[in-house]
Amino acid sequence: MKSIRVLVVGCGGVGRQLLQHIVNCRHLHAKQNLALRVVGVCDSRSLLLVDNVDEMEFSDEFLLKMCRAKSVGSPLASLSDSGQLLVFENLKVKEKVIDVAGLLGRSTGLVIVDCSASFETVEILLQAIDLSCCIVLANKKPLTSKMDDYEKLISKFRHIRFESTVGAGLPVIASITRVLTSGDPIYRIIGSLSGTLGYVMSELEAGKLFSQVVNAAKGLGYTEPDPRDDLNGMDVARKALIIARLLGLKISLDEIKVESLYPNELGPSSMSTEEFLSRGLQSLDLYIADKVRVASLNGNVLRYVCMIEGSRCHVGLQELPKDSPLGRLRGSDNVIEIYSRCYKNSPLVIQGAGAGNDTTAAGVLADIIDLQDLFV
Amino acid sequence: MKSIRVLVVGCGGVGRQLLQHIVNCRHLHAKQNLALRVVGVCDSRSLLLVDNVDEMEFSDEFLLKMCRAKSVGSPLASLSDSGQLLVFENLKVKEKVIDVAGLLGRSTGLVIVDCSASFETVEILLQAIDLSCCIVLANKKPLTSKMDDYEKLISKFRHIRFESTVGAGLPVIASITRVLTSGDPIYRIIGSLSGTLGYVMSELEAGKLFSQVVNAAKGLGYTEPDPRDDLNGMDVARKALIIARLLGLKISLDEIKVESLYPNELGPSSMSTEEFLSRGLQSLDLYIADKVRVASLNGNVLRYVCMIEGSRCHVGLQELPKDSPLGRLRGSDNVIEIYSRCYKNSPLVIQGAGAGNDTTAAGVLADIIDLQDLFV
């Protein structure tokens, strides 16, 4: 039986779902001669660690107990009296994770899984790479900050996986990597990588008003608490940057031209979420309706996409042919079109649900399993 | 620099293209610290082997020389006086490949790449697996013969890759494997896995006659020399079987219900290809047109698909919703829809060119590179 030791950073929706998936898949992985051994779990304040990382692992019972605690809003630290475990808090967390990375990286091996949404994990991850650990990311931040950090993180390309940073569990990164490594040069990628904006754009086509559609999307739970966090395009820009860097572009987030679907005057510094939803949005209805109409007159549809072509990367509204994979998109699916020598006239297309904790955590788990040949 | 030693079985269109890709990607792979070293190449009659498999490899110049010879119809044996190489013929080929597998499998490692279309390689492959070699297949036959052979071939699942047996280079097998390994159970797969039949079905929708469309497809080079080799559905059935077995179904080719698009009376034992094209096909026009019409009256379109659901696997005509990914398919692209817990209402869809030597060989090369962690 091959042991893959895992330390999970971040215990929000994705992290909790990952722990549940690991427990649920015990039998399946045992058939593949694999055992995932969770030795530590962090939330934003604490790290719970098994007493002896070389030999122990958290029981399934305790992994599920952590899930339950976190899902009702209790911090991990509330479980500190649960028996044979060590608890580290605040500033000690980073230090201790790096200690564990040092202990296990070059001996049994260790996968550090970043399911947080924090900028602060990058320091841990960079050191973990140096210590021969493997890394799996659902967190986009470490890959979208400084180019230097990015290059260090991917310097051992077989030690890192980050499928779930783009399109949740959709096999986007794995497929792009396959195409690139086969010497088939990719010259254009265009994708709809926000379920929220995909839904909004396809509803607009049916003649609805922008303000109606965004309010409906919020009602359906498709948006962030403040929908401007979707409408500003920054989440799509981060995904675009991850793909662009994978294609070899040495660019930073601020070099991507990002079109926000609302002007600065309607931004968070000018009005509250409630004001934006009740009043601000309506002022955009005519402008957006006009764009939709013009696209339709041209025989096209309007989509909010990321486009990477040559050395350019931009994010925003674009007219696309009705009968292209992106043009045919309905609802909240993600779609990505990849153009290369082999997929020239007709692109390689990957489509499906690109959000959700279940799917995202499934992508993370597939990434962990994909690292198995590096473990003994 | 990590060395991946490769022995290529089969030097037809895909095998030749693979050798060219390997040469063209030297620089790319060197940047990943990888060197692919080709130590032997077989065609149907001969094996050319480097003089000393431990230390030598074929030069790029010689790899391209083999490609040129084979592309003008010369056998590999015609290059037997090209210097430091060994030539084995006929019955000696198998024996010698197994010798090399024994020599390299447990020492430097070896990937045996089957680009042939032969049933006869399975014996070599089974022994190579026992000798700790890795295997990459573009050849569907070894995976679609006896269940016993299949189980032995995949017994070391990390040592085998077979992406290019289904949908050429499309990431179908890799994506299904990812979904399965993440504990996301797949309950249905439906796909259009023949570019020829995909083209035929979408042309029929435009009101053309079956006989016209098949003749046009043959004119465009989309079909086998005898189009009945496409129309009988057996190529799709083999692909369906590979997917079904990957999903865990213990079935054989003869347990798949396969609908042929022509009756026995029009088969190769009753008439020649010419007769079939000029006379036989026309007798099917009304029958097929009627099916297309009925589908259309139901608001559907007719597609030739493989469908795997639960323990059932069948291949044939099926009515599908116009606005599903398969219903929207035009031209010769392959499409596959994967339904699982994570991709339930809206499937995971992979679409793109599913045929062609360039794409198929690119898939084979990506498979070889994906084995790199097993090499030193």
PDB file of C-alpha atoms in Angstrom, chain B residues 102-342:
ATOM      1  CA  GLY B 102      13.583  -7.933 -20.084  1.00  0.00           C
ATOM      2  CA  LEU B 103      16.871  -6.067 -20.352  1.00  0.00           C
ATOM      3  CA  LEU B 104      15.498  -2.554 -19.828  1.00  0.00           C
ATOM      4  CA  GLY B 105      12.165  -2.952 -17.993  1.00  0.00           C
ATOM      5  CA  ARG B 106      13.627  -3.194 -14.497  1.00  0.00           C
ATOM      6  CA  SER B 107      16.845  -1.240 -15.105  1.00  0.00           C
ATOM      7  CA  THR B 108      16.492   1.972 -17.097  1.00  0.00           C
ATOM      8  CA  GLY B 109      12.791   1.422 -17.809  1.00  0.00           C
ATOM      9  CA  LEU B 110      11.214   1.123 -21.244  1.00  0.00           C
ATOM     10  CA  VAL B 111       7.998   2.301 -22.875  1.00  0.00           C
ATOM     11  CA  ILE B 112       6.654  -0.016 -25.551  1.00  0.00           C
ATOM     12  CA  VAL B 113       4.451   2.058 -27.826  1.00  0.00           C
ATOM     13  CA  ASP B 114       1.954   0.117 -29.929  1.00  0.00           C
ATOM     14  CA  CYS B 115       1.006   2.159 -32.985  1.00  0.00           C
ATOM     15  CA  SER B 116       0.047  -0.909 -35.002  1.00  0.00           C
ATOM     16  CA  ALA B 117      -3.482  -2.084 -35.774  1.00  0.00           C
ATOM     17  CA  SER B 118      -2.598  -5.695 -35.089  1.00  0.00           C
ATOM     18  CA  PHE B 119      -4.067  -8.332 -32.783  1.00  0.00           C
ATOM     19  CA  GLU B 120      -0.662  -9.913 -32.504  1.00  0.00           C
ATOM     20  CA  THR B 121       1.024  -7.408 -30.246  1.00  0.00           C
ATOM     21  CA  VAL B 122      -0.942  -8.475 -27.175  1.00  0.00           C
ATOM     22  CA  GLU B 123       1.457 -11.330 -26.416  1.00  0.00           C
ATOM     23  CA  ILE B 124       4.404  -8.925 -26.394  1.00  0.00           C
ATOM     24  CA  LEU B 125       2.530  -6.383 -24.293  1.00  0.00           C
ATOM     25  CA  LEU B 126       1.465  -8.914 -21.655  1.00  0.00           C
ATOM     26  CA  GLN B 127       5.032 -10.073 -21.196  1.00  0.00           C
ATOM     27  CA  ALA B 128       6.336  -6.510 -21.212  1.00  0.00           C
ATOM     28  CA  ILE B 129       3.983  -5.621 -18.332  1.00  0.00           C
ATOM     29  CA  ASP B 130       5.339  -8.577 -16.350  1.00  0.00           C
ATOM     30  CA  LEU B 131       8.852  -7.306 -17.072  1.00  0.00           C
ATOM     31  CA  SER B 132       7.972  -3.891 -15.532  1.00  0.00           C
ATOM     32  CA  CYS B 133       7.828  -2.031 -18.814  1.00  0.00           C
ATOM     33  CA  CYS B 134       5.379   0.768 -19.460  1.00  0.00           C
ATOM     34  CA  ILE B 135       2.941   0.575 -22.343  1.00  0.00           C
ATOM     35  CA  VAL B 136       1.338   3.238 -24.508  1.00  0.00           C
ATOM     36  CA  LEU B 137      -1.324   2.200 -26.999  1.00  0.00           C
ATOM     37  CA  ALA B 138      -2.835   3.781 -30.062  1.00  0.00           C
ATOM     38  CA  ASN B 139      -3.861   0.246 -31.079  1.00  0.00           C
ATOM     39  CA  LYS B 140      -7.365  -0.614 -29.850  1.00  0.00           C
ATOM     40  CA  LYS B 141      -7.063  -4.365 -30.382  1.00  0.00           C
ATOM     41  CA  PRO B 142      -5.103  -5.355 -27.248  1.00  0.00           C
ATOM     42  CA  LEU B 143      -7.699  -3.685 -25.013  1.00  0.00           C
ATOM     43  CA  THR B 144     -10.699  -5.108 -26.849  1.00  0.00           C
ATOM     44  CA  SER B 145      -9.890  -8.799 -27.051  1.00  0.00           C
ATOM     45  CA  LYS B 146     -10.292 -11.204 -24.131  1.00  0.00           C
ATOM     46  CA  MET B 147     -11.287  -9.782 -20.740  1.00  0.00           C
ATOM     47  CA  ASP B 148      -8.429 -11.747 -19.185  1.00  0.00           C
ATOM     48  CA  ASP B 149      -5.895  -9.992 -21.386  1.00  0.00           C
ATOM     49  CA  TYR B 150      -7.449  -6.631 -20.582  1.00  0.00           C
ATOM     50  CA  GLU B 151      -7.210  -7.236 -16.870  1.00  0.00           C
ATOM     51  CA  LYS B 152      -3.578  -8.264 -17.110  1.00  0.00           C
ATOM     52  CA  LEU B 153      -2.738  -5.237 -19.257  1.00  0.00           C
ATOM     53  CA  ILE B 154      -4.264  -2.791 -16.787  1.00  0.00           C
ATOM     54  CA  SER B 155      -3.091  -4.669 -13.689  1.00  0.00           C
ATOM     55  CA  LYS B 156      -0.404  -2.022 -13.192  1.00  0.00           C
ATOM     56  CA  PHE B 157      -2.671   0.869 -14.049  1.00  0.00           C
ATOM     57  CA  ARG B 158       0.041   3.522 -13.701  1.00  0.00           C
ATOM     58  CA  HIS B 159       2.238   1.717 -16.230  1.00  0.00           C
ATOM     59  CA  ILE B 160      -0.210   1.915 -19.111  1.00  0.00           C
ATOM     60  CA  ARG B 161      -1.744   4.780 -21.088  1.00  0.00           C
ATOM     61  CA  PHE B 162      -4.154   4.503 -24.018  1.00  0.00           C
ATOM     62  CA  GLU B 163      -5.544   7.977 -24.697  1.00  0.00           C
ATOM     63  CA  SER B 164      -5.237   7.683 -28.467  1.00  0.00           C
ATOM     64  CA  THR B 165      -7.413   4.573 -28.697  1.00  0.00           C
ATOM     65  CA  VAL B 166     -10.510   6.781 -28.266  1.00  0.00           C
ATOM     66  CA  GLY B 167     -10.967  10.144 -29.974  1.00  0.00           C
ATOM     67  CA  ALA B 168      -7.314  10.334 -31.124  1.00  0.00           C
ATOM     68  CA  GLY B 169      -5.570  12.972 -28.973  1.00  0.00           C
ATOM     69  CA  LEU B 170      -8.754  14.248 -27.286  1.00  0.00           C
ATOM     70  CA  PRO B 171      -8.335  13.999 -23.498  1.00  0.00           C
ATOM     71  CA  VAL B 172     -11.149  11.462 -23.085  1.00  0.00           C
ATOM     72  CA  ILE B 173      -9.446   8.617 -21.206  1.00  0.00           C
ATOM     73  CA  ALA B 174      -7.430  11.031 -19.045  1.00  0.00           C
ATOM     74  CA  SER B 175     -10.570  12.952 -18.108  1.00  0.00           C
ATOM     75  CA  ILE B 176     -12.650   9.848 -17.340  1.00  0.00           C
ATOM     76  CA  THR B 177      -9.787   8.524 -15.203  1.00  0.00           C
ATOM     77  CA  ARG B 178      -9.618  11.812 -13.282  1.00  0.00           C
ATOM     78  CA  VAL B 179     -13.363  11.805 -12.632  1.00  0.00           C
ATOM     79  CA  LEU B 180     -13.364   8.170 -11.484  1.00  0.00           C
ATOM     80  CA  THR B 181     -10.344   8.530  -9.237  1.00  0.00           C
ATOM     81  CA  SER B 182     -11.905  11.513  -7.471  1.00  0.00           C
ATOM     82  CA  GLY B 183     -14.727   9.251  -6.331  1.00  0.00           C
ATOM     83  CA  ASP B 184     -17.257  10.879  -8.637  1.00  0.00           C
ATOM     84  CA  PRO B 185     -19.226   7.924 -10.008  1.00  0.00           C
ATOM     85  CA  ILE B 186     -20.000   8.075 -13.741  1.00  0.00           C
ATOM     86  CA  TYR B 187     -23.455   6.707 -14.495  1.00  0.00           C
ATOM     87  CA  ARG B 188     -23.751   7.459 -18.194  1.00  0.00           C
ATOM     88  CA  ILE B 189     -21.479   8.201 -21.128  1.00  0.00           C
ATOM     89  CA  ILE B 190     -22.803   8.979 -24.554  1.00  0.00           C
ATOM     90  CA  GLY B 191     -20.541   9.868 -27.426  1.00  0.00           C
ATOM     91  CA  SER B 192     -20.165  10.339 -31.124  1.00  0.00           C
ATOM     92  CA  LEU B 193     -16.805   8.672 -31.626  1.00  0.00           C
ATOM     93  CA  SER B 194     -16.641   8.270 -35.378  1.00  0.00           C
ATOM     94  CA  GLY B 195     -15.765  11.377 -37.356  1.00  0.00           C
ATOM     95  CA  THR B 196     -17.135   9.662 -40.463  1.00  0.00           C
ATOM     96  CA  LEU B 197     -20.507   8.806 -38.947  1.00  0.00           C
ATOM     97  CA  GLY B 198     -20.690  12.202 -37.212  1.00  0.00           C
ATOM     98  CA  TYR B 199     -20.254  13.865 -40.601  1.00  0.00           C
ATOM     99  CA  VAL B 200     -22.797  11.542 -42.243  1.00  0.00           C
ATOM    100  CA  MET B 201     -25.457  12.141 -39.579  1.00  0.00           C
ATOM    101  CA  SER B 202     -25.118  15.909 -39.598  1.00  0.00           C
ATOM    102  CA  GLU B 203     -25.282  16.014 -43.409  1.00  0.00           C
ATOM    103  CA  LEU B 204     -28.452  13.896 -43.398  1.00  0.00           C
ATOM    104  CA  GLU B 205     -30.084  16.559 -41.238  1.00  0.00           C
ATOM    105  CA  ALA B 206     -29.703  19.015 -44.099  1.00  0.00           C
ATOM    106  CA  GLY B 207     -32.042  16.788 -46.157  1.00  0.00           C
ATOM    107  CA  LYS B 208     -29.421  15.001 -48.240  1.00  0.00           C
ATOM    108  CA  LEU B 209     -29.768  11.332 -49.168  1.00  0.00           C
ATOM    109  CA  PHE B 210     -27.750   8.704 -47.325  1.00  0.00           C
ATOM    110  CA  SER B 211     -26.159   7.414 -50.538  1.00  0.00           C
ATOM    111  CA  GLN B 212     -25.143  10.943 -51.552  1.00  0.00           C
ATOM    112  CA  VAL B 213     -23.647  11.701 -48.166  1.00  0.00           C
ATOM    113  CA  VAL B 214     -21.640   8.466 -47.886  1.00  0.00           C
ATOM    114  CA  ASN B 215     -20.285   8.911 -51.408  1.00  0.00           C
ATOM    115  CA  ALA B 216     -19.363  12.508 -50.614  1.00  0.00           C
ATOM    116  CA  ALA B 217     -17.648  11.420 -47.386  1.00  0.00           C
ATOM    117  CA  LYS B 218     -15.650   8.850 -49.334  1.00  0.00           C
ATOM    118  CA  GLY B 219     -14.708  11.550 -51.844  1.00  0.00           C
ATOM    119  CA  LEU B 220     -13.458  13.750 -49.013  1.00  0.00           C
ATOM    120  CA  GLY B 221     -11.291  10.916 -47.692  1.00  0.00           C
ATOM    121  CA  TYR B 222     -13.350  10.692 -44.480  1.00  0.00           C
ATOM    122  CA  THR B 223     -14.102   6.974 -44.830  1.00  0.00           C
ATOM    123  CA  GLU B 224     -12.168   3.733 -44.899  1.00  0.00           C
ATOM    124  CA  PRO B 225     -11.427   2.427 -48.427  1.00  0.00           C
ATOM    125  CA  ASP B 226     -14.572   0.302 -48.030  1.00  0.00           C
ATOM    126  CA  PRO B 227     -17.034   2.630 -46.231  1.00  0.00           C
ATOM    127  CA  ARG B 228     -18.801  -0.411 -44.793  1.00  0.00           C
ATOM    128  CA  ASP B 229     -15.877  -0.622 -42.351  1.00  0.00           C
ATOM    129  CA  ASP B 230     -17.235   2.630 -40.885  1.00  0.00           C
ATOM    130  CA  LEU B 231     -20.945   1.927 -41.403  1.00  0.00           C
ATOM    131  CA  ASN B 232     -20.870  -1.424 -39.597  1.00  0.00           C
ATOM    132  CA  GLY B 233     -20.158   0.382 -36.313  1.00  0.00           C
ATOM    133  CA  MET B 234     -17.406  -1.992 -35.205  1.00  0.00           C
ATOM    134  CA  ASP B 235     -14.789   0.732 -34.822  1.00  0.00           C
ATOM    135  CA  VAL B 236     -17.163   2.664 -32.564  1.00  0.00           C
ATOM    136  CA  ALA B 237     -17.930  -0.561 -30.683  1.00  0.00           C
ATOM    137  CA  ARG B 238     -14.235  -1.065 -29.900  1.00  0.00           C
ATOM    138  CA  LYS B 239     -13.979   2.468 -28.545  1.00  0.00           C
ATOM    139  CA  ALA B 240     -17.169   1.929 -26.549  1.00  0.00           C
ATOM    140  CA  LEU B 241     -15.718  -1.268 -25.109  1.00  0.00           C
ATOM    141  CA  ILE B 242     -12.531   0.508 -24.017  1.00  0.00           C
ATOM    142  CA  ILE B 243     -14.595   3.149 -22.200  1.00  0.00           C
ATOM    143  CA  ALA B 244     -16.999   0.587 -20.730  1.00  0.00           C
ATOM    144  CA  ARG B 245     -14.144  -1.502 -19.354  1.00  0.00           C
ATOM    145  CA  LEU B 246     -12.528   1.642 -17.928  1.00  0.00           C
ATOM    146  CA  LEU B 247     -15.814   2.226 -16.084  1.00  0.00           C
ATOM    147  CA  GLY B 248     -15.499  -1.277 -14.637  1.00  0.00           C
ATOM    148  CA  LEU B 249     -17.833  -3.269 -16.904  1.00  0.00           C
ATOM    149  CA  LYS B 250     -16.576  -6.796 -17.390  1.00  0.00           C
ATOM    150  CA  ILE B 251     -17.872  -7.267 -20.926  1.00  0.00           C
ATOM    151  CA  SER B 252     -16.579  -8.387 -24.303  1.00  0.00           C
ATOM    152  CA  LEU B 253     -17.030  -7.011 -27.784  1.00  0.00           C
ATOM    153  CA  ASP B 254     -19.687  -9.599 -28.657  1.00  0.00           C
ATOM    154  CA  GLU B 255     -21.816  -8.489 -25.704  1.00  0.00           C
ATOM    155  CA  ILE B 256     -22.211  -4.988 -27.133  1.00  0.00           C
ATOM    156  CA  LYS B 257     -25.358  -4.488 -29.195  1.00  0.00           C
ATOM    157  CA  VAL B 258     -24.061  -2.936 -32.408  1.00  0.00           C
ATOM    158  CA  GLU B 259     -26.407  -1.537 -35.031  1.00  0.00           C
ATOM    159  CA  SER B 260     -24.923  -1.724 -38.520  1.00  0.00           C
ATOM    160  CA  LEU B 261     -26.108   0.928 -40.978  1.00  0.00           C
ATOM    161  CA  TYR B 262     -26.409  -1.692 -43.737  1.00  0.00           C
ATOM    162  CA  PRO B 263     -28.016  -5.166 -43.686  1.00  0.00           C
ATOM    163  CA  ASN B 264     -26.127  -8.440 -44.222  1.00  0.00           C
ATOM    164  CA  GLU B 265     -27.403  -8.677 -47.807  1.00  0.00           C
ATOM    165  CA  LEU B 266     -25.294  -5.627 -48.666  1.00  0.00           C
ATOM    166  CA  GLY B 267     -22.216  -6.908 -46.822  1.00  0.00           C
ATOM    167  CA  PRO B 268     -18.751  -7.619 -48.245  1.00  0.00           C
ATOM    168  CA  SER B 269     -19.580 -11.328 -48.766  1.00  0.00           C
ATOM    169  CA  SER B 270     -22.508 -10.385 -51.012  1.00  0.00           C
ATOM    170  CA  MET B 271     -21.159  -7.487 -53.074  1.00  0.00           C
ATOM    171  CA  SER B 272     -18.016  -5.534 -53.877  1.00  0.00           C
ATOM    172  CA  THR B 273     -17.280  -2.045 -52.547  1.00  0.00           C
ATOM    173  CA  GLU B 274     -18.086  -0.599 -55.968  1.00  0.00           C
ATOM    174  CA  GLU B 275     -21.438  -2.358 -56.140  1.00  0.00           C
ATOM    175  CA  PHE B 276     -22.261  -1.223 -52.617  1.00  0.00           C
ATOM    176  CA  LEU B 277     -21.467   2.399 -53.416  1.00  0.00           C
ATOM    177  CA  SER B 278     -23.209   2.494 -56.774  1.00  0.00           C
ATOM    178  CA  ARG B 279     -26.266   0.350 -56.051  1.00  0.00           C
ATOM    179  CA  GLY B 280     -26.473  -1.047 -52.526  1.00  0.00           C
ATOM    180  CA  LEU B 281     -26.409   2.252 -50.658  1.00  0.00           C
ATOM    181  CA  GLN B 282     -29.350   3.689 -52.585  1.00  0.00           C
ATOM    182  CA  SER B 283     -31.605   0.906 -51.360  1.00  0.00           C
ATOM    183  CA  LEU B 284     -31.101   2.323 -47.832  1.00  0.00           C
ATOM    184  CA  ASP B 285     -31.973   5.940 -48.666  1.00  0.00           C
ATOM    185  CA  LEU B 286     -35.690   5.763 -47.867  1.00  0.00           C
ATOM    186  CA  TYR B 287     -35.213   3.814 -44.644  1.00  0.00           C
ATOM    187  CA  ILE B 288     -32.654   6.275 -43.294  1.00  0.00           C
ATOM    188  CA  ALA B 289     -34.552   9.359 -44.531  1.00  0.00           C
ATOM    189  CA  ASP B 290     -37.609   8.086 -42.680  1.00  0.00           C
ATOM    190  CA  LYS B 291     -35.653   7.755 -39.425  1.00  0.00           C
ATOM    191  CA  VAL B 292     -34.269  11.279 -39.824  1.00  0.00           C
ATOM    192  CA  ARG B 293     -37.800  12.580 -40.501  1.00  0.00           C
ATOM    193  CA  VAL B 294     -39.292  10.858 -37.446  1.00  0.00           C
ATOM    194  CA  ALA B 295     -36.529  12.249 -35.224  1.00  0.00           C
ATOM    195  CA  SER B 296     -37.174  15.721 -36.598  1.00  0.00           C
ATOM    196  CA  LEU B 297     -40.945  15.398 -35.990  1.00  0.00           C
ATOM    197  CA  ASN B 298     -40.091  14.552 -32.380  1.00  0.00           C
ATOM    198  CA  GLY B 299     -38.030  17.725 -32.184  1.00  0.00           C
ATOM    199  CA  ASN B 300     -34.847  15.651 -32.109  1.00  0.00           C
ATOM    200  CA  VAL B 301     -31.910  14.828 -34.341  1.00  0.00           C
ATOM    201  CA  LEU B 302     -30.529  11.416 -35.234  1.00  0.00           C
ATOM    202  CA  ARG B 303     -26.985  10.551 -34.172  1.00  0.00           C
ATOM    203  CA  TYR B 304     -24.841   7.428 -34.364  1.00  0.00           C
ATOM    204  CA  VAL B 305     -23.577   7.063 -30.811  1.00  0.00           C
ATOM    205  CA  CYS B 306     -22.162   4.763 -28.235  1.00  0.00           C
ATOM    206  CA  MET B 307     -24.111   4.732 -25.004  1.00  0.00           C
ATOM    207  CA  ILE B 308     -22.864   3.244 -21.758  1.00  0.00           C
ATOM    208  CA  GLU B 309     -25.299   3.344 -18.875  1.00  0.00           C
ATOM    209  CA  GLY B 310     -25.203   1.125 -15.814  1.00  0.00           C
ATOM    210  CA  SER B 311     -24.182  -2.295 -17.073  1.00  0.00           C
ATOM    211  CA  ARG B 312     -25.458  -1.714 -20.613  1.00  0.00           C
ATOM    212  CA  CYS B 313     -23.372  -0.723 -23.591  1.00  0.00           C
ATOM    213  CA  HIS B 314     -24.766  -0.289 -27.077  1.00  0.00           C
ATOM    214  CA  VAL B 315     -23.805   1.354 -30.314  1.00  0.00           C
ATOM    215  CA  GLY B 316     -26.184   2.631 -32.971  1.00  0.00           C
ATOM    216  CA  LEU B 317     -28.653   5.280 -34.089  1.00  0.00           C
ATOM    217  CA  GLN B 318     -30.319   7.317 -31.416  1.00  0.00           C
ATOM    218  CA  GLU B 319     -32.630  10.314 -31.308  1.00  0.00           C
ATOM    219  CA  LEU B 320     -31.157  13.121 -29.230  1.00  0.00           C
ATOM    220  CA  PRO B 321     -32.339  16.592 -28.249  1.00  0.00           C
ATOM    221  CA  LYS B 322     -31.380  19.220 -30.839  1.00  0.00           C
ATOM    222  CA  ASP B 323     -29.859  21.474 -28.219  1.00  0.00           C
ATOM    223  CA  SER B 324     -27.695  18.890 -26.434  1.00  0.00           C
ATOM    224  CA  PRO B 325     -23.933  18.911 -27.112  1.00  0.00           C
ATOM    225  CA  LEU B 326     -24.375  15.823 -29.313  1.00  0.00           C
ATOM    226  CA  GLY B 327     -27.419  17.274 -31.022  1.00  0.00           C
ATOM    227  CA  ARG B 328     -25.516  20.452 -31.880  1.00  0.00           C
ATOM    228  CA  LEU B 329     -22.620  18.526 -33.382  1.00  0.00           C
ATOM    229  CA  ARG B 330     -21.746  19.442 -36.971  1.00  0.00           C
ATOM    230  CA  GLY B 331     -19.059  18.030 -39.236  1.00  0.00           C
ATOM    231  CA  SER B 332     -16.567  15.377 -38.255  1.00  0.00           C
ATOM    232  CA  ASP B 333     -15.736  16.331 -34.653  1.00  0.00           C
ATOM    233  CA  ASN B 334     -15.988  13.728 -31.910  1.00  0.00           C
ATOM    234  CA  VAL B 335     -18.080  14.608 -28.854  1.00  0.00           C
ATOM    235  CA  ILE B 336     -18.425  12.814 -25.579  1.00  0.00           C
ATOM    236  CA  GLU B 337     -20.890  13.621 -22.781  1.00  0.00           C
ATOM    237  CA  ILE B 338     -20.000  12.321 -19.310  1.00  0.00           C
ATOM    238  CA  TYR B 339     -22.690  12.219 -16.603  1.00  0.00           C
ATOM    239  CA  SER B 340     -21.709  11.793 -12.963  1.00  0.00           C
ATOM    240  CA  ARG B 341     -22.611  13.117  -9.531  1.00  0.00           C
ATOM    241  CA  CYS B 342     -20.651  16.318 -10.258  1.00  0.00           C
TER     242      CYS B 342
END
